[in-house]
PDB file of C-alpha atoms in Angstrom:
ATOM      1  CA  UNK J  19      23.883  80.431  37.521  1.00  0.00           C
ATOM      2  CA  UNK J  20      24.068  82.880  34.962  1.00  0.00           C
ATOM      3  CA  UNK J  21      21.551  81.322  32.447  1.00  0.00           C
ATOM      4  CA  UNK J  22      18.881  81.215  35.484  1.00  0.00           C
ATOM      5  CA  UNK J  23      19.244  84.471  36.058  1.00  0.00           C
ATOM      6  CA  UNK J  24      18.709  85.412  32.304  1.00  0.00           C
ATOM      7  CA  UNK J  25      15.033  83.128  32.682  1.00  0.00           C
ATOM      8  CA  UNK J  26      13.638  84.221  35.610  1.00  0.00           C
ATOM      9  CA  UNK J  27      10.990  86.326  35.929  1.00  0.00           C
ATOM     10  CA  UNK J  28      10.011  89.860  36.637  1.00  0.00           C
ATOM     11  CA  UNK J  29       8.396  89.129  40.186  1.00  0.00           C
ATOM     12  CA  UNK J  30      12.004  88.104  41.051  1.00  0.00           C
ATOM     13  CA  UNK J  31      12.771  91.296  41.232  1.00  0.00           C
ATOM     14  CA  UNK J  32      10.032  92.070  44.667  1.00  0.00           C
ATOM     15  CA  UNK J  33      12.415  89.405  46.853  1.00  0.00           C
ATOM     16  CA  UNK J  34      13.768  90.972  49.977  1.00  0.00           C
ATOM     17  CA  UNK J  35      17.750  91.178  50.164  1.00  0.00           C
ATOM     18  CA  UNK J  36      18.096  88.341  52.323  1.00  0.00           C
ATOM     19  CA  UNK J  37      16.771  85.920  50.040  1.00  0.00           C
ATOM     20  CA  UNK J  38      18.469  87.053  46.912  1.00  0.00           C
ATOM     21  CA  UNK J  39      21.744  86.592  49.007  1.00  0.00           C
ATOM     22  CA  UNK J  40      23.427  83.362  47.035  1.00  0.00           C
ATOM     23  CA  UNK J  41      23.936  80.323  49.602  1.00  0.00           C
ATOM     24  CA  UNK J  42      27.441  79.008  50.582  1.00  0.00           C
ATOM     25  CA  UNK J  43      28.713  76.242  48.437  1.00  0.00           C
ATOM     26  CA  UNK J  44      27.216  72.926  50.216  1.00  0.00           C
ATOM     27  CA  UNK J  45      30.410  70.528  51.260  1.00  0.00           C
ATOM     28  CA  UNK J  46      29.443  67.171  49.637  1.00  0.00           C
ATOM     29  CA  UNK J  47      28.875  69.323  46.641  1.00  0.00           C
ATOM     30  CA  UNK J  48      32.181  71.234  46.725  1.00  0.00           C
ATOM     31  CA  UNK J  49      33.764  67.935  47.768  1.00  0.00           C
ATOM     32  CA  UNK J  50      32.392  66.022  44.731  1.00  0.00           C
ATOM     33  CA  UNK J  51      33.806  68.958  42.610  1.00  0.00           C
ATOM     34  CA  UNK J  52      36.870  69.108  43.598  1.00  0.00           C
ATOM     35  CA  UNK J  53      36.989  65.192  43.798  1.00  0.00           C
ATOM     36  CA  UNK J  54      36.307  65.466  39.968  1.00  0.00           C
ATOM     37  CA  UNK J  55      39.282  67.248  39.084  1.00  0.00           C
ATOM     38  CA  UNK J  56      42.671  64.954  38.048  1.00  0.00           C
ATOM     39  CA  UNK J  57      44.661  67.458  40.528  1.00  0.00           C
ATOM     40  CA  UNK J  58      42.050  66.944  43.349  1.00  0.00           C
ATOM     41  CA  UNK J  59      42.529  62.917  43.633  1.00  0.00           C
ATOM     42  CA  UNK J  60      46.631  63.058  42.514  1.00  0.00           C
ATOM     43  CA  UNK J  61      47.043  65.984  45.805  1.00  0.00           C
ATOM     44  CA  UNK J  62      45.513  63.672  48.147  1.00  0.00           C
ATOM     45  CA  UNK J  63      47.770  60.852  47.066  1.00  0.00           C
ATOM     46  CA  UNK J  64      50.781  62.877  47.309  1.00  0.00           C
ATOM     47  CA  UNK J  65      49.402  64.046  51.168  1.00  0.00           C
ATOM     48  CA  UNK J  66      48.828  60.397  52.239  1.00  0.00           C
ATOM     49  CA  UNK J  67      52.298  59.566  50.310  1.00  0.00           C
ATOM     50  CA  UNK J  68      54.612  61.860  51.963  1.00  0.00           C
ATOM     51  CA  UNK J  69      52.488  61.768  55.713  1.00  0.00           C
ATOM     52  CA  UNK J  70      54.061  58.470  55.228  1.00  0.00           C
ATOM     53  CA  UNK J  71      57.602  59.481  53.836  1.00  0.00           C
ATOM     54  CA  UNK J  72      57.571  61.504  57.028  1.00  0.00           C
ATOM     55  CA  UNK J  73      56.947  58.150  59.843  1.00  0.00           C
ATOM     56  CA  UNK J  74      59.469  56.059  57.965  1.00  0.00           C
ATOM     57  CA  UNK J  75      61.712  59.147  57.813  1.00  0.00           C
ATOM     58  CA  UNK J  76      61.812  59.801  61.463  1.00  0.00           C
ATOM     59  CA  UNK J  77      62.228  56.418  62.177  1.00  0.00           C
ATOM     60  CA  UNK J  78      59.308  56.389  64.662  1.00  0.00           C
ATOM     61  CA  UNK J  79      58.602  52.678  63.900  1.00  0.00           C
ATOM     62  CA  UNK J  80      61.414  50.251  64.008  1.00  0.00           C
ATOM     63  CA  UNK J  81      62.632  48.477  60.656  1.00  0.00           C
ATOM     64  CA  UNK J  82      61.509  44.866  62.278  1.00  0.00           C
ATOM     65  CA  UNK J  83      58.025  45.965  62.995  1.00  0.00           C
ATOM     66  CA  UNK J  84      55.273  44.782  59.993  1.00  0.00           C
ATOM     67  CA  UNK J  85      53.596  47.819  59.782  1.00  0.00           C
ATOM     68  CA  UNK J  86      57.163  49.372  58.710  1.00  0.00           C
ATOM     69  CA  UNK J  87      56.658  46.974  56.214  1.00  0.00           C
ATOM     70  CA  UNK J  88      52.969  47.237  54.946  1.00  0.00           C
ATOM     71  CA  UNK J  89      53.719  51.054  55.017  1.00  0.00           C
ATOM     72  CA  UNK J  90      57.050  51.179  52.722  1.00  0.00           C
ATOM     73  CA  UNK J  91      54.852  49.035  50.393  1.00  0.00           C
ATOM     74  CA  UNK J  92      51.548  51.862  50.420  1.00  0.00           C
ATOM     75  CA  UNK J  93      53.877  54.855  49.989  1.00  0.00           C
ATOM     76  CA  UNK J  94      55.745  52.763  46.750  1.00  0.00           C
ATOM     77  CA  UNK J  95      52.121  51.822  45.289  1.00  0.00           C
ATOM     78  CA  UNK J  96      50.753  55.137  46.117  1.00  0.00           C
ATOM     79  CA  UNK J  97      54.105  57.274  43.739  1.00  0.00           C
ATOM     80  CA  UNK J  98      53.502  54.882  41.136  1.00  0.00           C
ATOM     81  CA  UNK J  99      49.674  55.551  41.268  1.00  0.00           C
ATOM     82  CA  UNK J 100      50.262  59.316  41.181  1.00  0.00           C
ATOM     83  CA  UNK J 101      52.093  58.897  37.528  1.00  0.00           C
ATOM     84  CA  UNK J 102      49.487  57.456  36.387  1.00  0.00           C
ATOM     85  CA  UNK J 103      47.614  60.983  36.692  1.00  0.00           C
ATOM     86  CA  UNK J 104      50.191  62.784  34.699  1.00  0.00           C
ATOM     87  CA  UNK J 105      49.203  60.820  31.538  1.00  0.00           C
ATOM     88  CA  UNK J 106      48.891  63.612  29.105  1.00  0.00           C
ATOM     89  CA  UNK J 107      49.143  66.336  31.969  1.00  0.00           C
ATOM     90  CA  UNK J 108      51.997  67.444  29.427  1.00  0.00           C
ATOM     91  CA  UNK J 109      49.145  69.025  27.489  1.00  0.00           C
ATOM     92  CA  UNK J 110      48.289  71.926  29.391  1.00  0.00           C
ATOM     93  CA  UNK J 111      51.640  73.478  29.802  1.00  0.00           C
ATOM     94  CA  UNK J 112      51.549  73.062  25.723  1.00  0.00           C
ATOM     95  CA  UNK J 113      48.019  75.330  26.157  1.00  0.00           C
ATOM     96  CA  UNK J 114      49.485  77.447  28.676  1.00  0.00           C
ATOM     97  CA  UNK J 115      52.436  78.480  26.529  1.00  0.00           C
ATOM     98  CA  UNK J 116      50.549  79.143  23.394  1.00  0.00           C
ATOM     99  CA  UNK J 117      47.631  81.370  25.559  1.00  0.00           C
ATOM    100  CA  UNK J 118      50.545  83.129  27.403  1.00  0.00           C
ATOM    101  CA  UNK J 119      50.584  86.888  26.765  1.00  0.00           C
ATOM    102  CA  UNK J 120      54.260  87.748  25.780  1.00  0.00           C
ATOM    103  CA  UNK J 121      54.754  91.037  25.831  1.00  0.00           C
ATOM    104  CA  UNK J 122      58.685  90.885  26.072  1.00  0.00           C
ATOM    105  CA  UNK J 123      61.481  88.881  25.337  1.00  0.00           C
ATOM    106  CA  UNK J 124      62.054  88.277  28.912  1.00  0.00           C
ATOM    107  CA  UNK J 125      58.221  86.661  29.197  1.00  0.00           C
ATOM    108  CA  UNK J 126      58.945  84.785  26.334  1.00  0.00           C
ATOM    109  CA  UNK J 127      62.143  83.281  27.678  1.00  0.00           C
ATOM    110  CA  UNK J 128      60.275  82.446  31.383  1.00  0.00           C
ATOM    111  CA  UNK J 129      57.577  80.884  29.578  1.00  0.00           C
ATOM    112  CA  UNK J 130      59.324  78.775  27.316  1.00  0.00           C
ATOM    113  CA  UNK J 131      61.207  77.809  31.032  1.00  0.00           C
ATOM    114  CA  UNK J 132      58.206  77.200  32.904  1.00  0.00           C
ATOM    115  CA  UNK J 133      56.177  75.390  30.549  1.00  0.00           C
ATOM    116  CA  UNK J 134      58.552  73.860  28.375  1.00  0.00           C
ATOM    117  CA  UNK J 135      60.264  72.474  31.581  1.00  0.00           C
ATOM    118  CA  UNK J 136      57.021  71.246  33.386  1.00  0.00           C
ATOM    119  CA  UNK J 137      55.949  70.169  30.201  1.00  0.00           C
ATOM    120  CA  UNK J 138      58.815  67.842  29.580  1.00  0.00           C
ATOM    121  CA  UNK J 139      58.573  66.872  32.822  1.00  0.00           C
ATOM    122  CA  UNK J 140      54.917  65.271  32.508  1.00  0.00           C
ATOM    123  CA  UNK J 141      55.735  64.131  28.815  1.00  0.00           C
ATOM    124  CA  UNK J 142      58.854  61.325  30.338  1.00  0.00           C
ATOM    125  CA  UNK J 143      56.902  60.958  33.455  1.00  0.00           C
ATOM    126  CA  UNK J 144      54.736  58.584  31.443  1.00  0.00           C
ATOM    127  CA  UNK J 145      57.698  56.626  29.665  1.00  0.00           C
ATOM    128  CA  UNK J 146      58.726  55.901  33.705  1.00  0.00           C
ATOM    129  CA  UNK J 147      55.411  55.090  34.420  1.00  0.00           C
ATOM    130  CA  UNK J 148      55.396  52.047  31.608  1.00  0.00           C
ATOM    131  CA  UNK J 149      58.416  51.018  32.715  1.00  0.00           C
ATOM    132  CA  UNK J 150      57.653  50.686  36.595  1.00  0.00           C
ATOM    133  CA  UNK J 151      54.152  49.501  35.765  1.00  0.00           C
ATOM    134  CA  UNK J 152      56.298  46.334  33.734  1.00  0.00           C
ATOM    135  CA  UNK J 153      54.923  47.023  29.996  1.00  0.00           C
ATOM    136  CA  UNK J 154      58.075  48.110  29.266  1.00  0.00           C
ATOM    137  CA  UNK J 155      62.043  47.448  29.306  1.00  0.00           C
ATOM    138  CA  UNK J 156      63.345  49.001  32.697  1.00  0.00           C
ATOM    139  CA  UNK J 157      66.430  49.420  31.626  1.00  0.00           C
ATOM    140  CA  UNK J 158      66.130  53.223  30.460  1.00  0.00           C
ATOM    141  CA  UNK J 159      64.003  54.135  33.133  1.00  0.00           C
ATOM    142  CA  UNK J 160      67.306  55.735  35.576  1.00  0.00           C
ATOM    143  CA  UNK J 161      68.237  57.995  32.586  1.00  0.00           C
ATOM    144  CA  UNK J 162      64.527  59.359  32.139  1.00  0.00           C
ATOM    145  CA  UNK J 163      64.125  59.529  35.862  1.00  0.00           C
ATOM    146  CA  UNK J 164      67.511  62.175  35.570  1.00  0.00           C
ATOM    147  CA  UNK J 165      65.578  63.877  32.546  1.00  0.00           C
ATOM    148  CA  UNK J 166      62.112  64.077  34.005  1.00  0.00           C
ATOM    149  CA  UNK J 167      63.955  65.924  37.688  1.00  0.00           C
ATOM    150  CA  UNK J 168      66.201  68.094  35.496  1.00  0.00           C
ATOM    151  CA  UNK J 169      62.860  69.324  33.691  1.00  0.00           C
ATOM    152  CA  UNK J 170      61.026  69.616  36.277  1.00  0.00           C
ATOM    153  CA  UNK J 171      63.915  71.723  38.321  1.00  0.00           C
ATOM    154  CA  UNK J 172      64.810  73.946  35.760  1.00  0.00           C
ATOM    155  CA  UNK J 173      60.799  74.369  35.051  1.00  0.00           C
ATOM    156  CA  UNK J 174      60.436  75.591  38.618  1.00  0.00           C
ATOM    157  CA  UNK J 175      63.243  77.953  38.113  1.00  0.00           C
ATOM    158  CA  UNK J 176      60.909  79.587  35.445  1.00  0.00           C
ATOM    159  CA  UNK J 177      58.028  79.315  37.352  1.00  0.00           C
ATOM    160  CA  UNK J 178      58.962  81.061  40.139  1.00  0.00           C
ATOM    161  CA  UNK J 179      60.534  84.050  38.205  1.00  0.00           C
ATOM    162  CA  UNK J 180      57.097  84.474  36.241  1.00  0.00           C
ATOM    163  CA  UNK J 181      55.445  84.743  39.956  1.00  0.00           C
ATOM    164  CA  UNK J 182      57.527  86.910  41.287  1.00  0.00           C
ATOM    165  CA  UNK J 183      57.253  89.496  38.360  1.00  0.00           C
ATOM    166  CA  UNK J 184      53.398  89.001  38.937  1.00  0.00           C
ATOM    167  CA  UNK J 185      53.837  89.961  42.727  1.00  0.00           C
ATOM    168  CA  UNK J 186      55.152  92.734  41.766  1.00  0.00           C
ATOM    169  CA  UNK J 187      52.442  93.636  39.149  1.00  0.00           C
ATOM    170  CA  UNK J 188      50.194  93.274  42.062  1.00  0.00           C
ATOM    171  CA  UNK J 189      51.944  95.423  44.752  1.00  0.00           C
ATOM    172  CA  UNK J 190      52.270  98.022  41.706  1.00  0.00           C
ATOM    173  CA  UNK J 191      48.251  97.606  41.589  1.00  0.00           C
ATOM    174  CA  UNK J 192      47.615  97.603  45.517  1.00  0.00           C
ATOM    175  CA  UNK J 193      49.931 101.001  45.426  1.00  0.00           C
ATOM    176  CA  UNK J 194      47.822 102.642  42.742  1.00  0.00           C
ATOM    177  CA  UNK J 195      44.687 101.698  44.226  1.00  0.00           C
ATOM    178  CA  UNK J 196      45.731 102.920  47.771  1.00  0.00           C
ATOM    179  CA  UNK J 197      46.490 106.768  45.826  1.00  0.00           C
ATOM    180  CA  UNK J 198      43.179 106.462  44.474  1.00  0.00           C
ATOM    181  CA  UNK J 199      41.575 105.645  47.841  1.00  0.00           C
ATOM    182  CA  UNK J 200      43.418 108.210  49.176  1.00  0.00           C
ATOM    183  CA  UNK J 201      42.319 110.945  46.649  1.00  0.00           C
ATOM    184  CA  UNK J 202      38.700 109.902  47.497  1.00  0.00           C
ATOM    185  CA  UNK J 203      38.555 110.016  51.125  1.00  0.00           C
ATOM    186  CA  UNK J 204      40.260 113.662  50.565  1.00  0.00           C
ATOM    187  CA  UNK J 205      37.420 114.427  48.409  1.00  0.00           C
ATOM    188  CA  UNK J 206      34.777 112.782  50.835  1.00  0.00           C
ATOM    189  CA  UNK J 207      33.654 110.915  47.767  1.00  0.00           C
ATOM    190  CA  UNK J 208      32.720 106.726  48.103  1.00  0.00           C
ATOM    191  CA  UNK J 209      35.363 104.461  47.716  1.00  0.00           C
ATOM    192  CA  UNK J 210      34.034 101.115  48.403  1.00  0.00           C
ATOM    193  CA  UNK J 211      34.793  99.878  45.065  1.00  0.00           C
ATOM    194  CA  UNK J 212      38.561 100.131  44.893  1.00  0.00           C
ATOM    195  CA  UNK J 213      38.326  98.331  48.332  1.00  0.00           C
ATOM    196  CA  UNK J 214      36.491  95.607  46.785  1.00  0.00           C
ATOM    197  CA  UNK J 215      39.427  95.221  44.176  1.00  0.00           C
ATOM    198  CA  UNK J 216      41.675  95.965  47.060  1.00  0.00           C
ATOM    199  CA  UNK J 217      40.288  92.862  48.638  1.00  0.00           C
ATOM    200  CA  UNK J 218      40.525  90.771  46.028  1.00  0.00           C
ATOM    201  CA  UNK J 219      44.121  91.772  44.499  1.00  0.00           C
ATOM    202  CA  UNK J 220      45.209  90.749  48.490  1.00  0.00           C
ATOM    203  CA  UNK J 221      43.609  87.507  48.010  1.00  0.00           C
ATOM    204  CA  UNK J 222      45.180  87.004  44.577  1.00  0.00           C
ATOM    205  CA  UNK J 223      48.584  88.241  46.196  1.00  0.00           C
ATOM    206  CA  UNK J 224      48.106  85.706  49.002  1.00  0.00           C
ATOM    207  CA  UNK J 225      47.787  82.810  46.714  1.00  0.00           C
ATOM    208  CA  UNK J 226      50.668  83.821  44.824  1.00  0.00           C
ATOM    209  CA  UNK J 227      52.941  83.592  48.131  1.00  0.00           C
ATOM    210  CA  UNK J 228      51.611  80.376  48.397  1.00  0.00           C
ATOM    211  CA  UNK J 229      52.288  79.452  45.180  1.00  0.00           C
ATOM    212  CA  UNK J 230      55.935  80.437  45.091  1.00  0.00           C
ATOM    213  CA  UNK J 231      56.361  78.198  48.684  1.00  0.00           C
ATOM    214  CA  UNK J 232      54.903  75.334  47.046  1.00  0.00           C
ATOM    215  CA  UNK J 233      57.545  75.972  43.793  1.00  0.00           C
ATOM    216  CA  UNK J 234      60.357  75.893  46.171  1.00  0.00           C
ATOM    217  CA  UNK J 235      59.371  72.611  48.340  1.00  0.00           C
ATOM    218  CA  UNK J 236      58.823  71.076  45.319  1.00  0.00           C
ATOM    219  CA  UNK J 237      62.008  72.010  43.540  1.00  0.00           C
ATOM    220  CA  UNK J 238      63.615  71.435  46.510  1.00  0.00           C
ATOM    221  CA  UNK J 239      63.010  67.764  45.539  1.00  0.00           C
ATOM    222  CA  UNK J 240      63.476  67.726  42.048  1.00  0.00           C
ATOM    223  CA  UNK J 241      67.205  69.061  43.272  1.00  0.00           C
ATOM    224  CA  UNK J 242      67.259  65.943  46.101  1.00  0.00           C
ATOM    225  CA  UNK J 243      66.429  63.790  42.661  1.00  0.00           C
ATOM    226  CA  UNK J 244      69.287  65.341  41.081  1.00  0.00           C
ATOM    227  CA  UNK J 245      71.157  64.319  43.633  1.00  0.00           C
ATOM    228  CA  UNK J 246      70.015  61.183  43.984  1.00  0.00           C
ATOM    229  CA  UNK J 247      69.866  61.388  47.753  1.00  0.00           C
ATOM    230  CA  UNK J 248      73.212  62.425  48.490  1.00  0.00           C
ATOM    231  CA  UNK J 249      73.320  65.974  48.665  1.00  0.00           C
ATOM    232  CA  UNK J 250      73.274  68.512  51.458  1.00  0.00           C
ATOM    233  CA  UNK J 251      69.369  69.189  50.465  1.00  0.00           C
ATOM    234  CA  UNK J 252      68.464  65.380  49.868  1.00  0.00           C
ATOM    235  CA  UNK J 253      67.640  64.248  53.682  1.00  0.00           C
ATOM    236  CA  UNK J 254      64.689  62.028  53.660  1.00  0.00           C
ATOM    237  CA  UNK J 255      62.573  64.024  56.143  1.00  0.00           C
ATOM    238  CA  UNK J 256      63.613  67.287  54.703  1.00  0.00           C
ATOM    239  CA  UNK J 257      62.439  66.215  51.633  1.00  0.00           C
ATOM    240  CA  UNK J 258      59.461  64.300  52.985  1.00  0.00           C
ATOM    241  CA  UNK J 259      58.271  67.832  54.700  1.00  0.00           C
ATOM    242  CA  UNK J 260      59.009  69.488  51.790  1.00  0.00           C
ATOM    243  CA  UNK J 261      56.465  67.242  49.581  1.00  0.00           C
ATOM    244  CA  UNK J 262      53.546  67.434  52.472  1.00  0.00           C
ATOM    245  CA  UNK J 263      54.244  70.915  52.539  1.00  0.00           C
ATOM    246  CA  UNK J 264      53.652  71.117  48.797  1.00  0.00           C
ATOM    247  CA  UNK J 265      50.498  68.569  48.977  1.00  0.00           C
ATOM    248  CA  UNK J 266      48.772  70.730  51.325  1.00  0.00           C
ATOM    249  CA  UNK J 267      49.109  74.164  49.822  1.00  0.00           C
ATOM    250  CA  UNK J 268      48.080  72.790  46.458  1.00  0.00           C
ATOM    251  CA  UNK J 269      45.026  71.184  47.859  1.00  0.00           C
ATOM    252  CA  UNK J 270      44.301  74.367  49.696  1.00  0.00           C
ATOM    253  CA  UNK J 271      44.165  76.086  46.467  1.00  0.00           C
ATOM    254  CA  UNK J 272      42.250  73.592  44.679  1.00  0.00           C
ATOM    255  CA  UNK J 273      40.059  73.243  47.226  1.00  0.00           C
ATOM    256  CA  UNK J 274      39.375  77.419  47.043  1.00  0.00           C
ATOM    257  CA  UNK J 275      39.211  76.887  42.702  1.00  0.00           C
ATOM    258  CA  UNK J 276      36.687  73.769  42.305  1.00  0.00           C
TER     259      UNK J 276
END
């Protein structure tokens, strides 16, 4: 967009307002970009996965019917699908960590949480992954399945510190931009550029929120994994909500990113 803009020439300029306004993303296109992404496909999976969690959970369909059946038999296909997406997923949290800014000992010790956790998680996600798939000895696979949902718990426990100290980095930035408006209507001087940034740190601060939701629905069932199903947090349909829940505010902001 940027490099067309840089080409174009100087009778560009003589267009009325209304044309230079840029057009809305087109939906196939946006679709097909978001369709692209690794994230995009595995979300979709999980949504379709746990939608189905949910009907076996609530025991809607009885166990004698086929489709009971035929649907216990997508929702196993469709989890051992979705690991096959995390092959080498491990890698970004190993990038995230290293571009981190760190400006305390307390950042360093919540990123080395977050990513170190996450990324651990992804890294024996793929050894499980071999061994449900059949290329390798299964025999393992129960004690990396209790590595992979320790990981990934205590990596949500650092995730969800680093977003709350950036919600309140934001609120700090909302409050200074509010004195400034302030100061400006006072003056009877323009302000429409702090509520620009206003906007947008309120957007930013929105998908944080979400964010931190998603962090605890899924934690929620890296704890019920802990467990393995017999805690007071490992219900089937609390933990099936929980991972729809999650699906559908990821896609959301994947959908709002591609």
């Amino acid at each position: 967009m940027d490099s067309k803009a840089s080409t174009a020439g100087p009778w560009q300029t003589r267009k009325s307002p209304t044309q230079s306004k840029p057009k809305g993303k087109d939906f196939l296109n946006h679709l097909d970009a978001y369709l692209a992404k690794r994230d995009g496909v595995d979300k979709l999976l999980k949504i379709s996965r746990y939608a189905t969690k949910i009907i076996l959970a609530s025991s809607v369909l009885p166990e004698t019917v086929p489709l009971t059946r035929r649907l216990k038999s997508f929702e196993s296909s469709v989890g051992l699908s979705r690991k096959a997406f995390r092959l080498g997923k491990f890698v970004q949290d190993v990038n995230a960590l290293r571009n981190s800014h760190l400006d305390s000992k307390q950042d360093i010790f919540l990123s080395i949480i977050a990513y170190g956790g996450e990324g651990l998680y992804y890294f024996v996600e793929q050894f499980i992954w071999l061994a449900k798939s059949g290329l390798t000895d299964a025999k393992h696979s129960r004690n990396l399945q209790k590595i992979s949902a320790w990981a990934e718990f205590i990596g949500y426990i650092g995730s969800i510190s680093l977003k709350f100290r950036d919600l309140k980095g934001i609120s700090k930035d909302e409050a200074r931009l509010d004195s400034t408006i302030e100061i400006a209507i006072s003056r009877g001087v323009g302000y429409k550029e702090e509520e620009e940034r206003k906007r947008k740190l309120r957007e930013k601060k929105v998908m944080k929120q979400l964010s931190v939701v998603q962090d605890l629905a899924d934690g929620l069932m890296a704890l019920a994994d802990i467990q393995n199903g017999k805690g007071r947090f490992s219900d089937p349909l609390l933990v099936s909500c929980a991972g729809l829940l999650s699906a559908l505010i990821s896609t959301h902001k994947n959908w709002v990113s591609s």
